[in-house]
Coordinates of C-alpha atoms and ligand atoms in Angstrom, one line a residue:
M1 CA -17.8 -3.7 -2.1
N2 CA -17.3 -5.6 -5.4
L3 CA -13.8 -7.0 -5.1
D4 CA -13.8 -8.2 -8.7
K5 CA -14.2 -4.6 -10.0
V6 CA -11.2 -3.5 -12.0
V7 CA -9.8 -0.3 -10.6
C8 CA -6.8 0.0 -12.8
N9 CA -7.5 -0.7 -16.4
C10 CA -3.9 -0.3 -17.6
M11 CA -2.7 -3.1 -15.3
N12 CA -6.0 -4.9 -14.9
V13 CA -5.9 -4.7 -11.2
T14 CA -9.0 -5.3 -9.1
S15 CA -10.2 -4.0 -5.8
G16 CA -9.5 -7.5 -4.4
Q17 CA -5.9 -7.4 -5.5
I18 CA -5.4 -4.1 -3.7
K19 CA -7.0 -5.7 -0.6
E20 CA -4.7 -8.7 -0.9
A21 CA -1.6 -6.4 -1.2
V22 CA -2.6 -4.6 2.0
E23 CA -3.3 -7.8 3.8
N24 CA 0.2 -9.0 2.7
G25 CA 1.8 -6.0 4.3
A26 CA 1.6 -3.1 1.9
G27 CA 0.6 0.0 3.9
T28 CA 1.0 2.9 1.6
L29 CA 0.0 3.8 -2.0
E30 CA 3.6 3.3 -3.1
E31 CA 3.8 -0.2 -1.6
V32 CA 0.6 -1.2 -3.2
Q33 CA 1.9 0.2 -6.5
Q34 CA 5.0 -1.9 -6.2
A35 CA 3.0 -5.0 -5.2
T36 CA 0.3 -4.8 -7.8
G37 CA 1.5 -2.5 -10.5
A38 CA -1.8 -0.5 -10.1
S39 CA -1.5 3.1 -11.0
T40 CA 2.0 2.9 -12.5
V41 CA 1.1 3.5 -16.1
C42 CA -1.3 6.4 -16.9
G43 CA -2.2 7.5 -13.4
A44 CA -5.9 8.0 -14.2
C45 CA -6.8 5.5 -11.4
L46 CA -4.5 7.1 -8.8
D47 CA -7.3 8.6 -6.7
D48 CA -9.3 5.4 -6.7
V49 CA -6.3 3.3 -5.8
E50 CA -5.3 5.6 -3.0
R51 CA -8.9 5.6 -1.6
L52 CA -8.9 1.8 -1.6
V53 CA -5.5 1.6 0.0
N54 CA -6.6 3.9 2.8
Y55 CA -9.8 2.0 3.2
F56 CA -8.2 -1.4 3.4
V57 CA -5.4 -0.2 5.7
A58 CA -8.1 1.2 8.0
Q59 CA -10.0 -2.2 7.9
R60 CA -6.8 -4.0 8.7
G61 CA -6.2 -1.8 11.7
K62 CA -9.6 -2.7 13.0
A63 CA -9.2 -6.4 12.4
G64 CA -5.9 -6.4 14.3
Q65 CA -7.3 -4.9 17.5
Ligands
FES1 S1 -5.8 3.0 -15.2 FE1 -4.3 2.6 -13.7 S2 -2.4 3.3 -14.5 FE2 -3.8 3.6 -16.1

């Protein structure tokens, strides 16, 4: 995965920033939105952001076992 890829153009948020937010404790789409600002403007990126949140939360779960 390219962590430098911008997923939210409105807020200029990258995949890496979503990952970082999840690693710092965000576990839901809403929490990532609050932490990064991603998907809080036009909403066009919502599906992508949600997919990434789910992905990184699943990764975090595995790493913690
Ligand atoms: S592209 Fe993310 S809110 Fe517009």
